[in-house]
XYZ file of C-alpha atoms in Angstrom:
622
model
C -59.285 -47.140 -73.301
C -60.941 -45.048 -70.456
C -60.262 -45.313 -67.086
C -63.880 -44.906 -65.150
C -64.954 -44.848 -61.568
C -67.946 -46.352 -60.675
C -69.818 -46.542 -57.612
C -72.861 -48.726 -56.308
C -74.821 -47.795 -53.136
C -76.758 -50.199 -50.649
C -79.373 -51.355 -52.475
C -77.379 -51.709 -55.579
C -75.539 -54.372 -53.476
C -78.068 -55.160 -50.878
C -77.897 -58.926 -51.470
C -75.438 -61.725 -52.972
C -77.877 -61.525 -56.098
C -77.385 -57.966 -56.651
C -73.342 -58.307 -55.694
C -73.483 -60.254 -58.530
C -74.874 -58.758 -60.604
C -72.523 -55.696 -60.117
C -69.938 -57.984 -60.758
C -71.437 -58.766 -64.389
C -71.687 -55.162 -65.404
C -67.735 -54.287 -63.957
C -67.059 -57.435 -66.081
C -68.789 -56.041 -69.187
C -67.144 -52.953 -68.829
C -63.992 -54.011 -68.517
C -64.320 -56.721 -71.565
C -64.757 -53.273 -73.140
C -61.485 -52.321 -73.218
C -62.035 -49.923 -69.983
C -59.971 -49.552 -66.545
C -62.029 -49.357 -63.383
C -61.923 -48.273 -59.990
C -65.352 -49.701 -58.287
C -66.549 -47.869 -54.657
C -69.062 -49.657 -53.022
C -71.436 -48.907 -50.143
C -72.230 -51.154 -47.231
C -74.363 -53.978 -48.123
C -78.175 -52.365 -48.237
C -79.759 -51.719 -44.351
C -76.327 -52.639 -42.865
C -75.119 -49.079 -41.651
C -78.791 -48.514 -39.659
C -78.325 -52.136 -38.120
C -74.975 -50.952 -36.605
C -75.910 -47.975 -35.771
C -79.030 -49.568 -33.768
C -76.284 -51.662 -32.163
C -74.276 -49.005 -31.066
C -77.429 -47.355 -29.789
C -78.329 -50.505 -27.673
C -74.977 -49.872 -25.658
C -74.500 -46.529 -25.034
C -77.467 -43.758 -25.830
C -74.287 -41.873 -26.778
C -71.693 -43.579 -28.733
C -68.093 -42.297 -28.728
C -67.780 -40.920 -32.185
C -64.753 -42.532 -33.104
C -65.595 -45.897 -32.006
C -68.669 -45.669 -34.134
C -66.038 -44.591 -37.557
C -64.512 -47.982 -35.981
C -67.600 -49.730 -36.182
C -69.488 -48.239 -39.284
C -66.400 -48.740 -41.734
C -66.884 -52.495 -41.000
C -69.736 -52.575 -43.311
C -68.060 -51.444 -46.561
C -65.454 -53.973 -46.250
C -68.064 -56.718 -46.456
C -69.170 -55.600 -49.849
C -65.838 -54.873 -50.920
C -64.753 -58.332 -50.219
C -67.710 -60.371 -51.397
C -67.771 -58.028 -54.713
C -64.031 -58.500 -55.203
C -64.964 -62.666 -54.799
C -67.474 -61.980 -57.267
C -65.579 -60.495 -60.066
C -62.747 -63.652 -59.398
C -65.374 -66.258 -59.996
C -65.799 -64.351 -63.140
C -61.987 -64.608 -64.390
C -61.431 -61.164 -63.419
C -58.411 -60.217 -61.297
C -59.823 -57.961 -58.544
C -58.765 -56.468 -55.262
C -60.740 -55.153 -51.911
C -59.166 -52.028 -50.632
C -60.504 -49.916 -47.380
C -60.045 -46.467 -47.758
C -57.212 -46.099 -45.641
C -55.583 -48.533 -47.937
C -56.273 -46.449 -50.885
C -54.918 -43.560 -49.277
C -57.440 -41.255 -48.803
C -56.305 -39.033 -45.989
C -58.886 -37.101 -44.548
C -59.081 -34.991 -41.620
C -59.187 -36.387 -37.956
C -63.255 -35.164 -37.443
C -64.614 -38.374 -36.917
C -67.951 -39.657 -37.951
C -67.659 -35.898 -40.685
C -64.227 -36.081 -42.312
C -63.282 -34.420 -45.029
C -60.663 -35.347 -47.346
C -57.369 -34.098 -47.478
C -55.789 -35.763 -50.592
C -55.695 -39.497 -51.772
C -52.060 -41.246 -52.436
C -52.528 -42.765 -55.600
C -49.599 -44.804 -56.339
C -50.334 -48.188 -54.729
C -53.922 -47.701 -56.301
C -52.565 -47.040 -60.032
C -50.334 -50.167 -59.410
C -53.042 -52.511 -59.009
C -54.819 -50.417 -62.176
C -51.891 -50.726 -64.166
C -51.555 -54.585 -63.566
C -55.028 -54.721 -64.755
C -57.439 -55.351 -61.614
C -60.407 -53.696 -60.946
C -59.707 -52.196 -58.048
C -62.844 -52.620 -55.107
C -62.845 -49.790 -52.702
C -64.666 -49.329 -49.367
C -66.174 -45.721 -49.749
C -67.533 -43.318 -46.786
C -63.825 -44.099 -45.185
C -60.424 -42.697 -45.210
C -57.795 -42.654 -42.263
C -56.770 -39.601 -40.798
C -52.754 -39.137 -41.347
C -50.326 -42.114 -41.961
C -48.955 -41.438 -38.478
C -51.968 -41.618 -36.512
C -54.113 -44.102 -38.325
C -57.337 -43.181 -36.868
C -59.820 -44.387 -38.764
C -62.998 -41.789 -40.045
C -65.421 -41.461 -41.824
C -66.974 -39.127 -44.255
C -70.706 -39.270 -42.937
C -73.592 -39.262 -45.077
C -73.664 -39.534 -48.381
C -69.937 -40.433 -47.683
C -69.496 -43.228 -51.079
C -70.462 -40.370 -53.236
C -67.554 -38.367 -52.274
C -65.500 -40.976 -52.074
C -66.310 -41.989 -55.787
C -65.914 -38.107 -57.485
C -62.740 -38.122 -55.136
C -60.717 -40.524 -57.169
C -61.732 -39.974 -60.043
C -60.457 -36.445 -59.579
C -57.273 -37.708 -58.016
C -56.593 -40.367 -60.882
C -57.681 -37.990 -63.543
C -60.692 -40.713 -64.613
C -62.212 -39.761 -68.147
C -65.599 -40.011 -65.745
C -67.462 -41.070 -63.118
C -70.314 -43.159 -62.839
C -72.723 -42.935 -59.732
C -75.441 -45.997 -59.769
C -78.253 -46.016 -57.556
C -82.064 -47.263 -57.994
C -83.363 -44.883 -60.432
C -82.676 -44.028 -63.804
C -80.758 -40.924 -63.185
C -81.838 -37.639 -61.792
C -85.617 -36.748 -61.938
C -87.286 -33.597 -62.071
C -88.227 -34.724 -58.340
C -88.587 -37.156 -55.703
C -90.252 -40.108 -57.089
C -91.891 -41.588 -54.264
C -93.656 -38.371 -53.987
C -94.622 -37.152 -57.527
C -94.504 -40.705 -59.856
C -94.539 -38.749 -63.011
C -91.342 -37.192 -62.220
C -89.418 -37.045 -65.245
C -85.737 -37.619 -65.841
C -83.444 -34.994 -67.409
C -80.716 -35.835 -69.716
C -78.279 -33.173 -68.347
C -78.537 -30.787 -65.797
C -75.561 -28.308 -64.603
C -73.090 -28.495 -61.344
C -74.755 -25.606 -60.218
C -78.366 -26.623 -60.559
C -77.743 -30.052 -59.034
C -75.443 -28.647 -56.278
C -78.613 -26.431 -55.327
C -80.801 -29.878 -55.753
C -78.864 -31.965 -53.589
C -78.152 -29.426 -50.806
C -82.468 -29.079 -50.836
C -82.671 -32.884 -49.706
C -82.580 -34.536 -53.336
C -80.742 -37.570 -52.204
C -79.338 -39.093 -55.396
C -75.997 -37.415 -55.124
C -74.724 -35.586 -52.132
C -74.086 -32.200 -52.192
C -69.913 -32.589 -51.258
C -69.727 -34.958 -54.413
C -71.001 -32.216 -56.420
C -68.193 -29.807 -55.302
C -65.768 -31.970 -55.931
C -66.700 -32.347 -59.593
C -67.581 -28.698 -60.039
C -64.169 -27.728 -58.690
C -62.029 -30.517 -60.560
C -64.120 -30.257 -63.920
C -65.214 -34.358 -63.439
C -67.850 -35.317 -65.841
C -69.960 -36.935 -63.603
C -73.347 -39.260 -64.743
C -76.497 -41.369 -62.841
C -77.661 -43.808 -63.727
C -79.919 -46.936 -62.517
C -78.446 -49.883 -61.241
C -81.251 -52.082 -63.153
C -81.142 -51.017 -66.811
C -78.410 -50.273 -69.439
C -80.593 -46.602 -69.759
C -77.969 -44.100 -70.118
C -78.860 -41.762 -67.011
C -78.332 -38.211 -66.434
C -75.075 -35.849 -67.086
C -74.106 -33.397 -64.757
C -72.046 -30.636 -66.703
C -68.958 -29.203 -65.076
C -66.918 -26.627 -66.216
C -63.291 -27.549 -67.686
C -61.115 -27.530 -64.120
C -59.101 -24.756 -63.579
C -55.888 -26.748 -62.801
C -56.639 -26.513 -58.947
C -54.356 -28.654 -56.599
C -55.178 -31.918 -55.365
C -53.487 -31.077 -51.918
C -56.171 -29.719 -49.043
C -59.171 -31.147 -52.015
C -61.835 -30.473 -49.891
C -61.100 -27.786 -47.620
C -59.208 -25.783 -49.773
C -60.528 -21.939 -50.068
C -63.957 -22.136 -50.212
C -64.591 -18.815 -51.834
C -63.806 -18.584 -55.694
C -65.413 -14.611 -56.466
C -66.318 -11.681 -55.203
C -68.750 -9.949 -56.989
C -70.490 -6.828 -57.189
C -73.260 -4.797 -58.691
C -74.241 -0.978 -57.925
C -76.590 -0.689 -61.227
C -80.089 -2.261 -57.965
C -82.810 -0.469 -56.786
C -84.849 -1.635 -53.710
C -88.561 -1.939 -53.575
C -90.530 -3.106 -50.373
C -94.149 -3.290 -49.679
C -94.475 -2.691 -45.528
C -97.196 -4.891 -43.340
C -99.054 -6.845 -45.788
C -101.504 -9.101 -45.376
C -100.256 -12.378 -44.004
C -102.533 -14.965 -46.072
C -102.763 -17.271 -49.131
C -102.517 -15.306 -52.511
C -100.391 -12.322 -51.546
C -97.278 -12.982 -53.156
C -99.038 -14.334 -56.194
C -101.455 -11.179 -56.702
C -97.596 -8.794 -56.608
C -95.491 -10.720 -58.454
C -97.873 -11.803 -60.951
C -98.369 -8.247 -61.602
C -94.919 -7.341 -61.576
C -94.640 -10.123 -64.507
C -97.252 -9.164 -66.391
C -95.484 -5.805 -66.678
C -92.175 -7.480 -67.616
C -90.002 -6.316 -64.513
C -87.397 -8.567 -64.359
C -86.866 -8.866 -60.857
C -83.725 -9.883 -58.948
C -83.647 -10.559 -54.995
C -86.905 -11.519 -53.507
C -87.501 -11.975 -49.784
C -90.275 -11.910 -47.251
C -89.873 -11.918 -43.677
C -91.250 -13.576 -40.914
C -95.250 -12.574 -40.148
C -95.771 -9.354 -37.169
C -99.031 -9.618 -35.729
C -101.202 -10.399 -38.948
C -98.685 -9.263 -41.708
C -95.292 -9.297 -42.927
C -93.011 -7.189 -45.162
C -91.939 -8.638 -48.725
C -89.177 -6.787 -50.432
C -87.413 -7.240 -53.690
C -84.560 -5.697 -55.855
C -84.364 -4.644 -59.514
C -81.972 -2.884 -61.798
C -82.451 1.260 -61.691
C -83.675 1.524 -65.268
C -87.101 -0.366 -64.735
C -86.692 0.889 -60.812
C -89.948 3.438 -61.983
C -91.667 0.957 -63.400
C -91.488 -1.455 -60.533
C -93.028 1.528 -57.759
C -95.442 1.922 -60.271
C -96.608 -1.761 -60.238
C -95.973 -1.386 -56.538
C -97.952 1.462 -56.042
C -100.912 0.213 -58.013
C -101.450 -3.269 -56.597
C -100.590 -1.941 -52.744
C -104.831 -0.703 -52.408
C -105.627 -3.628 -53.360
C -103.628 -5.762 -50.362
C -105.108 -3.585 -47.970
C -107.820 -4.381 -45.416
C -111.656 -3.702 -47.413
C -113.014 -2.065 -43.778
C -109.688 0.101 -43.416
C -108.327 1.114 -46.926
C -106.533 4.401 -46.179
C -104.322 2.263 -43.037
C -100.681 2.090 -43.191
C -101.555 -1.199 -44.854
C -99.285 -2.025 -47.949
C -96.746 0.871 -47.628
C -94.348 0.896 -51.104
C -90.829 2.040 -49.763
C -88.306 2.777 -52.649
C -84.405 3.015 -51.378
C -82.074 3.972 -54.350
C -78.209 4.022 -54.565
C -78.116 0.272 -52.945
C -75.524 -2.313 -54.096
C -75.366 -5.754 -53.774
C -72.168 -7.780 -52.878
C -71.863 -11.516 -53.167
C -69.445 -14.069 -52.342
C -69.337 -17.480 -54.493
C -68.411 -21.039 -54.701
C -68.958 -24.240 -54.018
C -66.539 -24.916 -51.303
C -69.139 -22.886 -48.962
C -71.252 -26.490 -48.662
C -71.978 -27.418 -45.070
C -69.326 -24.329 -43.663
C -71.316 -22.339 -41.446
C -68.108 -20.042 -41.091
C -67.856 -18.897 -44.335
C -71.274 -16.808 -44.254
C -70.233 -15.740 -40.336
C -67.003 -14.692 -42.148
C -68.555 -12.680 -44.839
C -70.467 -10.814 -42.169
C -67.847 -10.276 -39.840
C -65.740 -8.749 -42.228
C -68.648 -6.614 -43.041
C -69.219 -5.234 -39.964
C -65.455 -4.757 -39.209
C -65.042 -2.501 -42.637
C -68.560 -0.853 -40.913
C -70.755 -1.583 -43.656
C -74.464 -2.506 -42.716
C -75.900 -5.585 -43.805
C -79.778 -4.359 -45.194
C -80.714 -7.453 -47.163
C -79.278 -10.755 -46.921
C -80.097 -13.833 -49.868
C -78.110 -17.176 -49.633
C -77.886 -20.135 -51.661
C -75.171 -23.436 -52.042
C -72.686 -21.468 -53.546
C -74.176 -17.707 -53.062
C -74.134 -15.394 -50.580
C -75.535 -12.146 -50.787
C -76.089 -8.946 -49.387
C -77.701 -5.478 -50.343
C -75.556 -2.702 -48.146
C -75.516 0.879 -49.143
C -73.966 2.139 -52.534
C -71.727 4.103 -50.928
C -70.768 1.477 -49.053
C -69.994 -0.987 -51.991
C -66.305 -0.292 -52.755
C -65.229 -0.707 -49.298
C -67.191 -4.218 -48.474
C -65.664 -5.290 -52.162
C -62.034 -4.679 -50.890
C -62.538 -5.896 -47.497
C -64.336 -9.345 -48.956
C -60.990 -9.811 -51.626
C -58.661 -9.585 -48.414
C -60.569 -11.368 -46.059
C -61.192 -14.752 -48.496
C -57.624 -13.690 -50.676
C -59.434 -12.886 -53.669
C -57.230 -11.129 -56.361
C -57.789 -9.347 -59.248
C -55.025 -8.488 -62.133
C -55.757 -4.562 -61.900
C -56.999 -2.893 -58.881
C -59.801 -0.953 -61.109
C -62.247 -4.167 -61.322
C -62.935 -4.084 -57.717
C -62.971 -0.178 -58.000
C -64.890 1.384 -60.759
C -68.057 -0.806 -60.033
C -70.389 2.681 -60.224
C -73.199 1.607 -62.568
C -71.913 -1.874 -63.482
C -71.277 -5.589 -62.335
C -68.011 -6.953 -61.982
C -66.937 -10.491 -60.671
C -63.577 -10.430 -58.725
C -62.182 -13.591 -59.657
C -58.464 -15.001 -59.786
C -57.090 -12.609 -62.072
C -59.835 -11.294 -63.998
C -62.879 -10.269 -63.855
C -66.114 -10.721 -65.982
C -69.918 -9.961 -65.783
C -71.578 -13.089 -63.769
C -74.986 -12.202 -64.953
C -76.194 -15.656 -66.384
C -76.921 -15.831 -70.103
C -79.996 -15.736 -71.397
C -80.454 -19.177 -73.757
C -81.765 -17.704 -77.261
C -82.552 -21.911 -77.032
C -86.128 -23.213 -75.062
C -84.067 -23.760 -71.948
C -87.078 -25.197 -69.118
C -87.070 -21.655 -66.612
C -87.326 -24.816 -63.998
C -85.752 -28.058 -64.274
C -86.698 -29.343 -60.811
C -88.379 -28.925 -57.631
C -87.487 -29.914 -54.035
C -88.609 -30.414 -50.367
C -87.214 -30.069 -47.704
C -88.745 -31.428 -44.490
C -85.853 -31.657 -41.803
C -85.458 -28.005 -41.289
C -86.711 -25.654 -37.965
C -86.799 -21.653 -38.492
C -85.565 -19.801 -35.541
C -86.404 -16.333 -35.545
C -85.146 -13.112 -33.453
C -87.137 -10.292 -32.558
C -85.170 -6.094 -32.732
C -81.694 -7.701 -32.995
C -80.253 -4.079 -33.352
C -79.568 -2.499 -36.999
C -76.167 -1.551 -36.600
C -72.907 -3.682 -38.097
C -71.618 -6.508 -36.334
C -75.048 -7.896 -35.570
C -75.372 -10.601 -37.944
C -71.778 -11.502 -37.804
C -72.050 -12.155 -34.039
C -75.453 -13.660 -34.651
C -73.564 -16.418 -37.327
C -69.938 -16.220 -36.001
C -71.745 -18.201 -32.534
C -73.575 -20.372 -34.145
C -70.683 -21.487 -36.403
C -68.542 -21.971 -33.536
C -71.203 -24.447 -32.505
C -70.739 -26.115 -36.234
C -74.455 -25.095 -36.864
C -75.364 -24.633 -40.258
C -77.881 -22.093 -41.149
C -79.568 -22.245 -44.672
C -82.149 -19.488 -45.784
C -81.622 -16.199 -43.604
C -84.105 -13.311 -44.089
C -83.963 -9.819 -42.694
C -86.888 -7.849 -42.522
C -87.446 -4.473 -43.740
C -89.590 -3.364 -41.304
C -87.820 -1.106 -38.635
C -88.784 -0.122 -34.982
C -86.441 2.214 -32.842
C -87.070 0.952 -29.016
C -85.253 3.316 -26.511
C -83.275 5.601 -29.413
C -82.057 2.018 -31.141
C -83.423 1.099 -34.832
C -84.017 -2.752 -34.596
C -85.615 -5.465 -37.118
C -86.364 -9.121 -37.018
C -84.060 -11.824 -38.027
C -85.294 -15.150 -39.131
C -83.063 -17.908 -40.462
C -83.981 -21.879 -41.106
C -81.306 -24.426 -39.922
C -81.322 -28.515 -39.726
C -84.145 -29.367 -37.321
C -81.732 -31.950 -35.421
C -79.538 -28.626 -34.564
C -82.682 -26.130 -33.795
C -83.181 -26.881 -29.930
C -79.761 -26.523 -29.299
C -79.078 -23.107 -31.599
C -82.251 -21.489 -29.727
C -80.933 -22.751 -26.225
C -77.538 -20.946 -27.376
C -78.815 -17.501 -28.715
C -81.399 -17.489 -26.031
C -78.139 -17.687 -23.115
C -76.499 -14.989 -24.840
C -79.494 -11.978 -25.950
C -79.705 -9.814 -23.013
C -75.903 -9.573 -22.904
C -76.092 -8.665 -26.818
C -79.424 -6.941 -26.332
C -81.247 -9.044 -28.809
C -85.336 -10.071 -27.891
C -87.369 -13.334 -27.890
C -85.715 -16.357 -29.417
C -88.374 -18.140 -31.343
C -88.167 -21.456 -32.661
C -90.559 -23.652 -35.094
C -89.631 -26.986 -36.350
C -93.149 -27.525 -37.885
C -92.081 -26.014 -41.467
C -91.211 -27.150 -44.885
C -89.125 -25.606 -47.427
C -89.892 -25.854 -50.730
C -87.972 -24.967 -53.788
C -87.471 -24.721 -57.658
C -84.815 -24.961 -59.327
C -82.960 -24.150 -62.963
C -80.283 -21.674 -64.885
C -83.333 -20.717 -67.202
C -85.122 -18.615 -64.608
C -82.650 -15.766 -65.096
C -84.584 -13.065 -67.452
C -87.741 -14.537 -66.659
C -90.046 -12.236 -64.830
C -93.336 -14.665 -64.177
C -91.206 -17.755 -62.941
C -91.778 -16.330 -59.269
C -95.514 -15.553 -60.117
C -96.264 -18.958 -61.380
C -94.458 -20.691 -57.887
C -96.504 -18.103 -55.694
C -99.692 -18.949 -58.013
C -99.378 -22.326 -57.484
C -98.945 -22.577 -53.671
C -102.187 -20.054 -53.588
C -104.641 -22.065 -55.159
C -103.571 -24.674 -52.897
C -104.820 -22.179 -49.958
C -100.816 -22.535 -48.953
C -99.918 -19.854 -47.194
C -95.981 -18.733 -48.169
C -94.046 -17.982 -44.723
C -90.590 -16.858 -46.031
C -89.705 -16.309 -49.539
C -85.501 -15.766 -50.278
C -84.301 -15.974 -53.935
C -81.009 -16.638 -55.563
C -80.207 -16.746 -59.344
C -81.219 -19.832 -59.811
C -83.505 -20.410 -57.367
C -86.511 -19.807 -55.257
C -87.460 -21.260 -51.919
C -90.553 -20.913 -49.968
C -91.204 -21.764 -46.113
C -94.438 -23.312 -45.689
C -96.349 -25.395 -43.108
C -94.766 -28.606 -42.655
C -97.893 -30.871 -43.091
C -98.577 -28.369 -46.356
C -95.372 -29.431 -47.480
C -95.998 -32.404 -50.044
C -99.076 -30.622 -51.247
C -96.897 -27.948 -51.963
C -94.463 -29.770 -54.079
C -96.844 -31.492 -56.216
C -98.506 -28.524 -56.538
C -95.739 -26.445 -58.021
C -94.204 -29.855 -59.837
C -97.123 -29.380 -62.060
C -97.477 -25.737 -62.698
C -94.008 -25.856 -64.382
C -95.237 -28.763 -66.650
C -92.540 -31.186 -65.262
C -94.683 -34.312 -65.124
C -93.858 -37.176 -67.786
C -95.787 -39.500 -69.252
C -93.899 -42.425 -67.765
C -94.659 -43.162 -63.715
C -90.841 -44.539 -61.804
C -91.379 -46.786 -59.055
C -87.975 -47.211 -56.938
C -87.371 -50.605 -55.786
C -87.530 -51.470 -52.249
């Protein structure tokens, strides 16, 4: 007998049809010789029509009366379901969150949650009731009991929370499709659905707007090893896996603010190749890296910074064996990106910088922190290392400082985020090598390379809800960036892509660059407003700020060791005539910054140049 969580969002339980018909499929389950825990969402459009009620009152609502009024809505589906499953013969019981213990933190309307008190909850399981829960809820401490909630994508979290808690054999997350696609449906209909797909490549998916499961849900299984599955509330189809790792024994207690950092990790063995004030057009990126692939550079860190006047910088990083091969390629494609009328200009400079290293903090407790990058960079500047590149991702961040440098951010990173190793000698004797810092050992964290046909891309994503802010000659010098990100995580502003250019200009004796970083557009007027109030006293220039971009990304473990994945993304986007605004890479990923009205063109666009399309066309119910 297995004990299963399963949980049903609003549409799944939009109407007394639909309640029902949940209530046949927890019946069939259980006749099945399973235990269940159900977590249900308000009842489909009910959490917009209170919020439009709360708006009709007050244009700003007092956060915690609106956890007070928002919760009200899963306790009508819990109740009506729990009805349900009794007119079936099966004993059931409704349960809010705070009477299922899950104590969260007292941030209303954005909980998170502390631990969940299982023992009235494995009473009701052990008597043989399906046990109905209210998700996106919890209370915030048994003395208080303040209502909060867990905000968006809240009954996710909720779900992958107890079944961590109660040790479930799995977790089932229905919605209205048939499991997680390739992408979004209602924007590509051939979109086709994967059979598995890993933690890491759907944490990456969901943080990039793919709404099917939310990002903190994801953590939670990564960290406690839950195997977690979607699948459609419609069909018996058997949905898509997401692979975890076996847990790691971590403690329930703080479960999701615990330490957010898992590794520190380092690798001296990179190289540093930029091409200076290229052309700023359509076909650029394609025309170098296709190159660069055709010459089978494997390359690692790619970014390109924000356009100067009618060019911008793109730089990347690759291992110092194939470092000569990579100026070469460099070298020989740079005449070519040049102006036809001008080709002796400073045009397409190459720069090569040896004796770089790249440092990296990792895991998936860094979702939706914004102090855990402005940590990484104070602690940085305070061990006075320079920050020269910087490449983030959902459970990455990165950053190319000096070689000499390396051993000094490495130990200053373990302190700061109490990272240990079992001998001293894997955080020093990195020279020529790459070492992960981990809890008591340490291993290479170079992904493997699948001798099996694993798909280079298993899915592609857009983001439209983002604004890029960009400062001009923020000084080179430590500290910057960690004052730049330590303010705006005071503020609780989270900040996703962040590229540094490579281009340099020294204004009265002081080397300065441009900064440019992409945050939620709902948070952009007020992060410009801040840095704007504080540059002349930091001696930063112009605050810039453009919501009228789209991100878009690709996705997939298989990338690593494959040079022309970058080149076929760049390809695509240029014979769209889509010009590529930013470009910042992780290991498993690749996002571009495009025009935001370019930005479904875009997707499609790149959807099909990876061959993703299926034969079969999803529609998802209204």
């Amino acid at each position: 007998m297995a004990l299963i969580v399963q949980k049903y969002g609003g549409t799944s339980v939009g109407s007394v049809e639909r309640i029902q018909a949940v209530a046949q499929r927890v019946y069939q389950t259980v006749k099945a010789g399973n235990s269940l825990v159900v977590v249900v969402s308000a009842m489909g459009k009910t959490t917009d029509g209170l919020v439009k009620l709360a708006n009709e009152i007050s244009p700003n609502p007092n956060r915690r009366e609106m956890d007070m009024l928002l919760s009200t809505g899963e306790q009508v589906t819990i109740a009506l379901l729990s009805m349900a499953l009794q007119e079936l013969g099966q004993p059931a019981i409704s349960m809010t969150g705070a009477q299922v213990g899950i104590v969260t933190e007292a941030e209303h309307s954005r909980a998170r949650i502390l631990h969940i008190e299982t023992s009235r909850l494995n009473r009701h399981i052990n008597a043989g009731k399906v046990v109905v829960v209210a998700g996106f809820q919890g209370i915030s401490s048994t003395q208080e009991m303040e209502i909060t909630t867990l905000g968006r994508g809240g009954s996710d979290t909720s779900a992958v929370a107890l079944a961590a808690a109660l040790q479930a054999n799995f977790c089932e997350i229905y919605t209205d499709v048939p499991g997680i696609l390739t992408t979004d449906p209602r924007l590509v209909p051939e979109a086709q659905l994967m059979d598995t797909i890993t933690c890491n490549e759907m944490l990456e998916l969901a943080s990039l707007g793919a709404k099917v499961l939310h990002p903190r849900a994801v953590e939670i299984a990564r960290n406690y090893g839950v195997p977690l599955v979607v699948r459609s509330s419609w069909t018996d189809d058997p949905g898509t896996w997401v692979i975890s790792t076996k847990s790691k024994g971590r403690s329930l207690i703080n479960l999701e603010i615990a330490r957010p950092v898992d590794a520190v990790e380092f690798d001296t063995d990179q190289a540093k190749v930029a091409l200076l004030r290229v052309p700023d057009k359509p076909g650029v990126a394609a025309r170098l890296f296709g190159e660069i692939a055709r010459q089978k550079v494997d390359v690692d860190l790619i970014i390109q910074s924000i356009h100067e006047g009618n060019s911008n910088d793109i730089a990347f990083t690759v291992t110092t064996p194939i470092l000569n091969r990579a100026e070469a390629v460099a070298a020989a494609i740079a005449p070519a990106l040049r102006s036809p009328s001008n080709p002796k200009s400073d045009e397409a400079e190459v720069m090569i910088e040896n004796n770089i290293a790249k440092v990296s903090i990792s895991g998936a407790g860094m979702i939706g922190r914004p102090g855990v990058a402005a940590k990484m960079f104070a602690t940085l500047a305070e061990a006075g290392v320079n920050i020269q590149m910087i490449s983030t991702s959902e459970v990455k961040v990165s950053c190319v400082v000096d070689a000499a440098e390396c051993h000094r951010a490495v130990t200053a990173l373990s302190k700061a985020f109490e990272i240990e190793a079992e001998e001293n000698d894997a955080v020093t004797q990195g020279c020529g090598d790459t070492k992960r810092v981990f809890d008591n050992f340490s291993v290479s964290p170079r992904l493997p390379i699948f001798a099996s046909p694993t798909p280079p891309v298993r899915g592609v994503a857009l983001d439209l809800n983002q604004a890029r802010l960009a400062i001009r000659q923020l000084p080179d010098k430590p500290g910057m960036a960690a004052k730049l990100f330590g303010l705006l995580a005071q503020h609780n502003i989270s900040v996703d892509m962040i590229i540094q250019s490579q281009r340099c200009h020294v204004i009265e004796g002081i080397p300065r660059r441009d900064i440019a970083f992409t945050v939620s557009r709902i948070d952009g007027e007020n992060a410009k407003q801040l840095l704007t109030q504080v540059a002349t006293e930091v001696g930063w220039g112009e605050v810039v700020l453009d919501s009228a971009i789209a991100k878009v990304s690709i996705v997939g473990t298989g990338m690593v060791g494959q040079p022309g994945v970058a080149a076929k993304m760049f390809e695509a986007l240029a014979q769209q005539q889509i010009n590529i605004q930013m470009i910042a890479t992780s290991e498993i990923k690749i996002s571009c910054v495009v025009a935001q009205d370019q930005g479904v063109k875009a997707l499609q666009a790149i959807h099909s140049a990876f061959g993703l399309a299926g034969t079969e066309k999803f529609v998802v119910p209204v």
